[in-house]
């Protein structure tokens, strides 16, 4: 049986052309905010949730950019990428 992982990621670009990135705990690498799709969650809802959890910014989906499929450490990986825009004031992160 093949193991699978499905996720979503948000690409947020401000009016200066800067891309919103996050850095994981104990990591030196920067990445776009992303995470796994939960049971009964759409890729769009996952993207909005992950953006809030990882950046504190509420966002709205502007458009779907692409779906990337690959294999990572024995998992079939499918990531949905969305262009998003900030939609409100940021919330403090814990």
PDB file of N, CA and C in Angstrom:
ATOM      1  N   UNK A   1       0.836  -1.187   0.000  1.00  0.00           N
ATOM      2  CA  UNK A   1       0.000   0.000   0.000  1.00  0.00           C
ATOM      3  C   UNK A   1       0.880   1.249   0.000  1.00  0.00           C
ATOM      4  N   UNK A   2       0.596   2.168  -0.893  1.00  0.00           N
ATOM      5  CA  UNK A   2       1.368   3.404  -1.020  1.00  0.00           C
ATOM      6  C   UNK A   2       0.955   4.400   0.054  1.00  0.00           C
ATOM      7  N   UNK A   3       1.947   5.005   0.684  1.00  0.00           N
ATOM      8  CA  UNK A   3       1.669   6.055   1.659  1.00  0.00           C
ATOM      9  C   UNK A   3       1.518   7.377   0.914  1.00  0.00           C
ATOM     10  N   UNK A   4       0.552   8.196   1.357  1.00  0.00           N
ATOM     11  CA  UNK A   4       0.330   9.474   0.698  1.00  0.00           C
ATOM     12  C   UNK A   4       0.303  10.602   1.722  1.00  0.00           C
ATOM     13  N   UNK A   5       0.622  11.786   1.264  1.00  0.00           N
ATOM     14  CA  UNK A   5       0.511  13.009   2.066  1.00  0.00           C
ATOM     15  C   UNK A   5       0.007  14.102   1.143  1.00  0.00           C
ATOM     16  N   UNK A   6      -1.067  14.784   1.562  1.00  0.00           N
ATOM     17  CA  UNK A   6      -1.657  15.869   0.782  1.00  0.00           C
ATOM     18  C   UNK A   6      -1.571  17.164   1.575  1.00  0.00           C
ATOM     19  N   UNK A   7      -1.176  18.222   0.915  1.00  0.00           N
ATOM     20  CA  UNK A   7      -1.032  19.494   1.610  1.00  0.00           C
ATOM     21  C   UNK A   7      -1.388  20.673   0.727  1.00  0.00           C
ATOM     22  N   UNK A   8      -1.344  21.840   1.348  1.00  0.00           N
ATOM     23  CA  UNK A   8      -1.602  23.102   0.658  1.00  0.00           C
ATOM     24  C   UNK A   8      -0.562  24.129   1.086  1.00  0.00           C
ATOM     25  N   UNK A   9      -0.322  25.081   0.194  1.00  0.00           N
ATOM     26  CA  UNK A   9       0.641  26.143   0.468  1.00  0.00           C
ATOM     27  C   UNK A   9       0.107  27.456  -0.083  1.00  0.00           C
ATOM     28  N   UNK A  10       0.435  28.550   0.608  1.00  0.00           N
ATOM     29  CA  UNK A  10      -0.009  29.870   0.187  1.00  0.00           C
ATOM     30  C   UNK A  10       1.147  30.752  -0.224  1.00  0.00           C
ATOM     31  N   UNK A  11       1.030  31.356  -1.395  1.00  0.00           N
ATOM     32  CA  UNK A  11       2.018  32.312  -1.888  1.00  0.00           C
ATOM     33  C   UNK A  11       1.396  33.693  -1.739  1.00  0.00           C
ATOM     34  N   UNK A  12       2.012  34.506  -0.873  1.00  0.00           N
ATOM     35  CA  UNK A  12       1.490  35.842  -0.583  1.00  0.00           C
ATOM     36  C   UNK A  12       2.565  36.864  -0.949  1.00  0.00           C
ATOM     37  N   UNK A  13       2.228  37.748  -1.895  1.00  0.00           N
ATOM     38  CA  UNK A  13       3.170  38.758  -2.383  1.00  0.00           C
ATOM     39  C   UNK A  13       2.585  40.135  -2.096  1.00  0.00           C
ATOM     40  N   UNK A  14       3.367  40.987  -1.411  1.00  0.00           N
ATOM     41  CA  UNK A  14       2.846  42.324  -1.096  1.00  0.00           C
ATOM     42  C   UNK A  14       3.066  43.292  -2.254  1.00  0.00           C
ATOM     43  N   UNK A  15       2.672  44.540  -2.062  1.00  0.00           N
ATOM     44  CA  UNK A  15       2.753  45.532  -3.141  1.00  0.00           C
ATOM     45  C   UNK A  15       4.192  45.937  -3.477  1.00  0.00           C
ATOM     46  N   UNK A  16       5.158  45.501  -2.662  1.00  0.00           N
ATOM     47  CA  UNK A  16       6.574  45.755  -2.959  1.00  0.00           C
ATOM     48  C   UNK A  16       7.213  44.578  -3.691  1.00  0.00           C
ATOM     49  N   UNK A  17       6.418  43.514  -3.945  1.00  0.00           N
ATOM     50  CA  UNK A  17       6.949  42.332  -4.601  1.00  0.00           C
ATOM     51  C   UNK A  17       7.643  41.375  -3.655  1.00  0.00           C
ATOM     52  N   UNK A  18       7.474  41.569  -2.346  1.00  0.00           N
ATOM     53  CA  UNK A  18       8.090  40.698  -1.353  1.00  0.00           C
ATOM     54  C   UNK A  18       7.173  39.501  -1.088  1.00  0.00           C
ATOM     55  N   UNK A  19       7.789  38.330  -0.919  1.00  0.00           N
ATOM     56  CA  UNK A  19       7.051  37.099  -0.673  1.00  0.00           C
ATOM     57  C   UNK A  19       7.093  36.783   0.821  1.00  0.00           C
ATOM     58  N   UNK A  20       5.932  36.443   1.387  1.00  0.00           N
ATOM     59  CA  UNK A  20       5.835  36.085   2.802  1.00  0.00           C
ATOM     60  C   UNK A  20       6.390  34.679   2.995  1.00  0.00           C
ATOM     61  N   UNK A  21       7.426  34.561   3.832  1.00  0.00           N
ATOM     62  CA  UNK A  21       8.078  33.280   4.115  1.00  0.00           C
ATOM     63  C   UNK A  21       8.066  33.012   5.606  1.00  0.00           C
ATOM     64  N   UNK A  22       8.218  31.748   5.961  1.00  0.00           N
ATOM     65  CA  UNK A  22       8.335  31.341   7.362  1.00  0.00           C
ATOM     66  C   UNK A  22       9.576  30.480   7.514  1.00  0.00           C
ATOM     67  N   UNK A  23      10.043  30.415   8.746  1.00  0.00           N
ATOM     68  CA  UNK A  23      11.177  29.548   9.063  1.00  0.00           C
ATOM     69  C   UNK A  23      10.729  28.623  10.177  1.00  0.00           C
ATOM     70  N   UNK A  24      10.939  27.347   9.989  1.00  0.00           N
ATOM     71  CA  UNK A  24      10.523  26.358  10.980  1.00  0.00           C
ATOM     72  C   UNK A  24      11.332  26.446  12.256  1.00  0.00           C
ATOM     73  N   UNK A  25      10.756  25.913  13.322  1.00  0.00           N
ATOM     74  CA  UNK A  25      11.427  25.870  14.623  1.00  0.00           C
ATOM     75  C   UNK A  25      12.740  25.115  14.482  1.00  0.00           C
ATOM     76  N   UNK A  26      13.820  25.678  15.005  1.00  0.00           N
ATOM     77  CA  UNK A  26      15.159  25.090  14.932  1.00  0.00           C
ATOM     78  C   UNK A  26      15.627  24.838  13.497  1.00  0.00           C
ATOM     79  N   UNK A  27      15.222  25.704  12.560  1.00  0.00           N
ATOM     80  CA  UNK A  27      15.620  25.548  11.171  1.00  0.00           C
ATOM     81  C   UNK A  27      16.219  26.858  10.666  1.00  0.00           C
ATOM     82  N   UNK A  28      17.098  26.735   9.700  1.00  0.00           N
ATOM     83  CA  UNK A  28      17.672  27.924   9.066  1.00  0.00           C
ATOM     84  C   UNK A  28      17.084  28.132   7.674  1.00  0.00           C
ATOM     85  N   UNK A  29      16.183  27.228   7.249  1.00  0.00           N
ATOM     86  CA  UNK A  29      15.619  27.291   5.907  1.00  0.00           C
ATOM     87  C   UNK A  29      14.302  28.061   5.899  1.00  0.00           C
ATOM     88  N   UNK A  30      14.120  28.900   4.871  1.00  0.00           N
ATOM     89  CA  UNK A  30      12.903  29.657   4.674  1.00  0.00           C
ATOM     90  C   UNK A  30      12.017  28.924   3.677  1.00  0.00           C
ATOM     91  N   UNK A  31      10.697  29.036   3.865  1.00  0.00           N
ATOM     92  CA  UNK A  31       9.747  28.368   2.974  1.00  0.00           C
ATOM     93  C   UNK A  31       8.436  29.144   2.955  1.00  0.00           C
ATOM     94  N   UNK A  32       7.607  28.859   1.957  1.00  0.00           N
ATOM     95  CA  UNK A  32       6.274  29.438   1.970  1.00  0.00           C
ATOM     96  C   UNK A  32       5.429  28.661   2.985  1.00  0.00           C
ATOM     97  N   UNK A  33       4.488  29.320   3.633  1.00  0.00           N
ATOM     98  CA  UNK A  33       3.651  28.636   4.626  1.00  0.00           C
ATOM     99  C   UNK A  33       2.863  27.492   3.973  1.00  0.00           C
ATOM    100  N   UNK A  34       2.864  26.346   4.644  1.00  0.00           N
ATOM    101  CA  UNK A  34       2.182  25.173   4.094  1.00  0.00           C
ATOM    102  C   UNK A  34       1.931  24.167   5.200  1.00  0.00           C
ATOM    103  N   UNK A  35       1.116  23.181   4.875  1.00  0.00           N
ATOM    104  CA  UNK A  35       0.858  22.118   5.838  1.00  0.00           C
ATOM    105  C   UNK A  35      -0.108  21.098   5.286  1.00  0.00           C
ATOM    106  N   UNK A  36      -0.349  20.070   6.075  1.00  0.00           N
ATOM    107  CA  UNK A  36      -1.166  18.950   5.648  1.00  0.00           C
ATOM    108  C   UNK A  36      -2.654  19.220   5.696  1.00  0.00           C
ATOM    109  N   UNK A  37      -3.352  18.650   4.722  1.00  0.00           N
ATOM    110  CA  UNK A  37      -4.805  18.750   4.660  1.00  0.00           C
ATOM    111  C   UNK A  37      -5.395  17.776   5.679  1.00  0.00           C
ATOM    112  N   UNK A  38      -6.266  18.296   6.538  1.00  0.00           N
ATOM    113  CA  UNK A  38      -6.908  17.474   7.554  1.00  0.00           C
ATOM    114  C   UNK A  38      -8.128  16.760   6.964  1.00  0.00           C
ATOM    115  N   UNK A  39      -8.594  15.723   7.668  1.00  0.00           N
ATOM    116  CA  UNK A  39      -9.757  14.964   7.221  1.00  0.00           C
ATOM    117  C   UNK A  39     -10.955  15.894   7.018  1.00  0.00           C
ATOM    118  N   UNK A  40     -11.663  15.723   5.922  1.00  0.00           N
ATOM    119  CA  UNK A  40     -12.842  16.524   5.561  1.00  0.00           C
ATOM    120  C   UNK A  40     -12.527  18.006   5.334  1.00  0.00           C
ATOM    121  N   UNK A  41     -11.274  18.339   5.024  1.00  0.00           N
ATOM    122  CA  UNK A  41     -10.875  19.719   4.763  1.00  0.00           C
ATOM    123  C   UNK A  41     -10.535  19.860   3.284  1.00  0.00           C
ATOM    124  N   UNK A  42     -10.952  20.958   2.668  1.00  0.00           N
ATOM    125  CA  UNK A  42     -10.592  21.207   1.272  1.00  0.00           C
ATOM    126  C   UNK A  42      -9.167  21.759   1.213  1.00  0.00           C
ATOM    127  N   UNK A  43      -8.516  21.645   0.064  1.00  0.00           N
ATOM    128  CA  UNK A  43      -7.194  22.254  -0.079  1.00  0.00           C
ATOM    129  C   UNK A  43      -7.223  23.759   0.201  1.00  0.00           C
ATOM    130  N   UNK A  44      -8.296  24.447  -0.225  1.00  0.00           N
ATOM    131  CA  UNK A  44      -8.410  25.886   0.000  1.00  0.00           C
ATOM    132  C   UNK A  44      -8.504  26.208   1.494  1.00  0.00           C
ATOM    133  N   UNK A  45      -9.345  25.461   2.210  1.00  0.00           N
ATOM    134  CA  UNK A  45      -9.498  25.681   3.649  1.00  0.00           C
ATOM    135  C   UNK A  45      -8.195  25.394   4.383  1.00  0.00           C
ATOM    136  N   UNK A  46      -7.476  24.374   3.947  1.00  0.00           N
ATOM    137  CA  UNK A  46      -6.173  24.055   4.545  1.00  0.00           C
ATOM    138  C   UNK A  46      -5.204  25.214   4.358  1.00  0.00           C
ATOM    139  N   UNK A  47      -5.169  25.772   3.164  1.00  0.00           N
ATOM    140  CA  UNK A  47      -4.273  26.889   2.877  1.00  0.00           C
ATOM    141  C   UNK A  47      -4.570  28.069   3.801  1.00  0.00           C
ATOM    142  N   UNK A  48      -5.838  28.440   3.912  1.00  0.00           N
ATOM    143  CA  UNK A  48      -6.233  29.570   4.765  1.00  0.00           C
ATOM    144  C   UNK A  48      -5.861  29.286   6.224  1.00  0.00           C
ATOM    145  N   UNK A  49      -6.123  28.074   6.700  1.00  0.00           N
ATOM    146  CA  UNK A  49      -5.806  27.697   8.087  1.00  0.00           C
ATOM    147  C   UNK A  49      -4.298  27.730   8.334  1.00  0.00           C
ATOM    148  N   UNK A  50      -3.530  27.138   7.434  1.00  0.00           N
ATOM    149  CA  UNK A  50      -2.074  27.092   7.612  1.00  0.00           C
ATOM    150  C   UNK A  50      -1.455  28.484   7.578  1.00  0.00           C
ATOM    151  N   UNK A  51      -1.950  29.351   6.713  1.00  0.00           N
ATOM    152  CA  UNK A  51      -1.436  30.720   6.671  1.00  0.00           C
ATOM    153  C   UNK A  51      -1.656  31.409   8.019  1.00  0.00           C
ATOM    154  N   UNK A  52      -2.841  31.239   8.606  1.00  0.00           N
ATOM    155  CA  UNK A  52      -3.132  31.853   9.905  1.00  0.00           C
ATOM    156  C   UNK A  52      -2.256  31.240  10.992  1.00  0.00           C
ATOM    157  N   UNK A  53      -2.155  29.909  11.011  1.00  0.00           N
ATOM    158  CA  UNK A  53      -1.371  29.240  12.043  1.00  0.00           C
ATOM    159  C   UNK A  53       0.108  29.606  11.984  1.00  0.00           C
ATOM    160  N   UNK A  54       0.649  29.709  10.785  1.00  0.00           N
ATOM    161  CA  UNK A  54       2.094  29.895  10.643  1.00  0.00           C
ATOM    162  C   UNK A  54       2.541  31.352  10.571  1.00  0.00           C
ATOM    163  N   UNK A  55       1.637  32.255  10.160  1.00  0.00           N
ATOM    164  CA  UNK A  55       2.051  33.656  10.000  1.00  0.00           C
ATOM    165  C   UNK A  55       1.249  34.629  10.854  1.00  0.00           C
ATOM    166  N   UNK A  56       0.046  34.226  11.274  1.00  0.00           N
ATOM    167  CA  UNK A  56      -0.838  35.135  11.991  1.00  0.00           C
ATOM    168  C   UNK A  56      -1.685  35.997  11.069  1.00  0.00           C
ATOM    169  N   UNK A  57      -1.513  35.848   9.756  1.00  0.00           N
ATOM    170  CA  UNK A  57      -2.273  36.643   8.793  1.00  0.00           C
ATOM    171  C   UNK A  57      -3.500  35.892   8.288  1.00  0.00           C
ATOM    172  N   UNK A  58      -4.679  36.531   8.386  1.00  0.00           N
ATOM    173  CA  UNK A  58      -5.844  35.966   7.707  1.00  0.00           C
ATOM    174  C   UNK A  58      -5.697  36.258   6.213  1.00  0.00           C
ATOM    175  N   UNK A  59      -6.015  35.283   5.385  1.00  0.00           N
ATOM    176  CA  UNK A  59      -5.865  35.468   3.944  1.00  0.00           C
ATOM    177  C   UNK A  59      -7.120  35.029   3.207  1.00  0.00           C
ATOM    178  N   UNK A  60      -7.213  35.490   1.972  1.00  0.00           N
ATOM    179  CA  UNK A  60      -8.237  34.996   1.061  1.00  0.00           C
ATOM    180  C   UNK A  60      -7.525  34.430  -0.164  1.00  0.00           C
ATOM    181  N   UNK A  61      -8.110  33.408  -0.730  1.00  0.00           N
ATOM    182  CA  UNK A  61      -7.566  32.773  -1.925  1.00  0.00           C
ATOM    183  C   UNK A  61      -7.886  33.653  -3.134  1.00  0.00           C
ATOM    184  N   UNK A  62      -6.865  33.969  -3.927  1.00  0.00           N
ATOM    185  CA  UNK A  62      -7.074  34.714  -5.166  1.00  0.00           C
ATOM    186  C   UNK A  62      -7.208  33.780  -6.354  1.00  0.00           C
ATOM    187  N   UNK A  63      -6.326  32.761  -6.394  1.00  0.00           N
ATOM    188  CA  UNK A  63      -6.427  31.763  -7.461  1.00  0.00           C
ATOM    189  C   UNK A  63      -5.540  30.574  -7.157  1.00  0.00           C
ATOM    190  N   UNK A  64      -5.889  29.448  -7.770  1.00  0.00           N
ATOM    191  CA  UNK A  64      -5.061  28.247  -7.664  1.00  0.00           C
ATOM    192  C   UNK A  64      -3.903  28.396  -8.645  1.00  0.00           C
ATOM    193  N   UNK A  65      -2.689  28.147  -8.171  1.00  0.00           N
ATOM    194  CA  UNK A  65      -1.508  28.291  -9.021  1.00  0.00           C
ATOM    195  C   UNK A  65      -1.132  26.990  -9.709  1.00  0.00           C
ATOM    196  N   UNK A  66      -1.023  25.926  -8.913  1.00  0.00           N
ATOM    197  CA  UNK A  66      -0.615  24.640  -9.482  1.00  0.00           C
ATOM    198  C   UNK A  66      -0.792  23.548  -8.451  1.00  0.00           C
ATOM    199  N   UNK A  67      -0.722  22.317  -8.911  1.00  0.00           N
ATOM    200  CA  UNK A  67      -0.674  21.149  -8.041  1.00  0.00           C
ATOM    201  C   UNK A  67       0.639  20.441  -8.352  1.00  0.00           C
ATOM    202  N   UNK A  68       1.444  20.239  -7.332  1.00  0.00           N
ATOM    203  CA  UNK A  68       2.738  19.577  -7.508  1.00  0.00           C
ATOM    204  C   UNK A  68       2.645  18.178  -6.920  1.00  0.00           C
ATOM    205  N   UNK A  69       3.075  17.196  -7.678  1.00  0.00           N
ATOM    206  CA  UNK A  69       3.145  15.829  -7.164  1.00  0.00           C
ATOM    207  C   UNK A  69       4.593  15.370  -7.226  1.00  0.00           C
ATOM    208  N   UNK A  70       4.999  14.655  -6.187  1.00  0.00           N
ATOM    209  CA  UNK A  70       6.364  14.159  -6.106  1.00  0.00           C
ATOM    210  C   UNK A  70       6.392  12.990  -5.123  1.00  0.00           C
ATOM    211  N   UNK A  71       7.537  12.398  -4.954  1.00  0.00           N
ATOM    212  CA  UNK A  71       7.730  11.342  -3.961  1.00  0.00           C
ATOM    213  C   UNK A  71       8.814  11.808  -3.004  1.00  0.00           C
ATOM    214  N   UNK A  72       8.496  11.783  -1.701  1.00  0.00           N
ATOM    215  CA  UNK A  72       9.444  12.201  -0.668  1.00  0.00           C
ATOM    216  C   UNK A  72       9.492  11.128   0.413  1.00  0.00           C
ATOM    217  N   UNK A  73      10.659  10.546   0.623  1.00  0.00           N
ATOM    218  CA  UNK A  73      10.867   9.542   1.670  1.00  0.00           C
ATOM    219  C   UNK A  73       9.803   8.448   1.637  1.00  0.00           C
ATOM    220  N   UNK A  74       9.485   7.968   0.433  1.00  0.00           N
ATOM    221  CA  UNK A  74       8.543   6.875   0.281  1.00  0.00           C
ATOM    222  C   UNK A  74       7.075   7.271   0.273  1.00  0.00           C
ATOM    223  N   UNK A  75       6.774   8.563   0.368  1.00  0.00           N
ATOM    224  CA  UNK A  75       5.395   9.050   0.339  1.00  0.00           C
ATOM    225  C   UNK A  75       5.096   9.677  -1.013  1.00  0.00           C
ATOM    226  N   UNK A  76       3.915   9.365  -1.557  1.00  0.00           N
ATOM    227  CA  UNK A  76       3.409  10.121  -2.701  1.00  0.00           C
ATOM    228  C   UNK A  76       2.866  11.428  -2.152  1.00  0.00           C
ATOM    229  N   UNK A  77       3.454  12.546  -2.568  1.00  0.00           N
ATOM    230  CA  UNK A  77       3.113  13.859  -2.032  1.00  0.00           C
ATOM    231  C   UNK A  77       2.373  14.664  -3.100  1.00  0.00           C
ATOM    232  N   UNK A  78       1.284  15.307  -2.667  1.00  0.00           N
ATOM    233  CA  UNK A  78       0.513  16.185  -3.543  1.00  0.00           C
ATOM    234  C   UNK A  78       0.294  17.506  -2.804  1.00  0.00           C
ATOM    235  N   UNK A  79       0.818  18.601  -3.358  1.00  0.00           N
ATOM    236  CA  UNK A  79       0.687  19.912  -2.714  1.00  0.00           C
ATOM    237  C   UNK A  79      -0.058  20.857  -3.653  1.00  0.00           C
ATOM    238  N   UNK A  80      -1.101  21.485  -3.120  1.00  0.00           N
ATOM    239  CA  UNK A  80      -1.888  22.478  -3.849  1.00  0.00           C
ATOM    240  C   UNK A  80      -1.336  23.859  -3.502  1.00  0.00           C
ATOM    241  N   UNK A  81      -0.944  24.618  -4.520  1.00  0.00           N
ATOM    242  CA  UNK A  81      -0.404  25.965  -4.312  1.00  0.00           C
ATOM    243  C   UNK A  81      -1.449  27.002  -4.704  1.00  0.00           C
ATOM    244  N   UNK A  82      -1.624  28.008  -3.830  1.00  0.00           N
ATOM    245  CA  UNK A  82      -2.594  29.064  -4.061  1.00  0.00           C
ATOM    246  C   UNK A  82      -1.931  30.427  -3.935  1.00  0.00           C
ATOM    247  N   UNK A  83      -2.351  31.369  -4.773  1.00  0.00           N
ATOM    248  CA  UNK A  83      -1.990  32.770  -4.604  1.00  0.00           C
ATOM    249  C   UNK A  83      -3.002  33.340  -3.617  1.00  0.00           C
ATOM    250  N   UNK A  84      -2.503  33.977  -2.567  1.00  0.00           N
ATOM    251  CA  UNK A  84      -3.383  34.513  -1.526  1.00  0.00           C
ATOM    252  C   UNK A  84      -3.069  35.984  -1.286  1.00  0.00           C
ATOM    253  N   UNK A  85      -4.020  36.661  -0.641  1.00  0.00           N
ATOM    254  CA  UNK A  85      -3.827  38.059  -0.243  1.00  0.00           C
ATOM    255  C   UNK A  85      -4.246  38.195   1.212  1.00  0.00           C
ATOM    256  N   UNK A  86      -3.554  39.068   1.933  1.00  0.00           N
ATOM    257  CA  UNK A  86      -3.919  39.339   3.322  1.00  0.00           C
ATOM    258  C   UNK A  86      -5.331  39.901   3.340  1.00  0.00           C
ATOM    259  N   UNK A  87      -6.130  39.403   4.289  1.00  0.00           N
ATOM    260  CA  UNK A  87      -7.538  39.768   4.360  1.00  0.00           C
ATOM    261  C   UNK A  87      -7.898  40.128   5.808  1.00  0.00           C
ATOM    262  N   UNK A  88      -7.310  41.198   6.312  1.00  0.00           N
ATOM    263  CA  UNK A  88      -7.566  41.625   7.683  1.00  0.00           C
ATOM    264  C   UNK A  88      -6.283  41.881   8.441  1.00  0.00           C
ATOM    265  N   UNK A  89      -6.430  42.121   9.720  1.00  0.00           N
ATOM    266  CA  UNK A  89      -5.286  42.424  10.579  1.00  0.00           C
ATOM    267  C   UNK A  89      -4.637  41.154  11.092  1.00  0.00           C
ATOM    268  N   UNK A  90      -3.304  41.169  11.232  1.00  0.00           N
ATOM    269  CA  UNK A  90      -2.610  39.979  11.745  1.00  0.00           C
ATOM    270  C   UNK A  90      -2.990  39.706  13.196  1.00  0.00           C
ATOM    271  N   UNK A  91      -2.954  38.436  13.552  1.00  0.00           N
ATOM    272  CA  UNK A  91      -3.221  37.983  14.906  1.00  0.00           C
ATOM    273  C   UNK A  91      -1.899  37.605  15.561  1.00  0.00           C
ATOM    274  N   UNK A  92      -1.751  37.852  16.870  1.00  0.00           N
ATOM    275  CA  UNK A  92      -0.510  37.453  17.539  1.00  0.00           C
ATOM    276  C   UNK A  92      -0.353  35.936  17.520  1.00  0.00           C
ATOM    277  N   UNK A  93       0.881  35.486  17.359  1.00  0.00           N
ATOM    278  CA  UNK A  93       1.184  34.049  17.372  1.00  0.00           C
ATOM    279  C   UNK A  93       1.717  33.642  18.730  1.00  0.00           C
ATOM    280  N   UNK A  94       1.432  32.421  19.125  1.00  0.00           N
ATOM    281  CA  UNK A  94       1.984  31.877  20.386  1.00  0.00           C
ATOM    282  C   UNK A  94       3.369  31.320  20.146  1.00  0.00           C
TER     283      UNK A  94
END
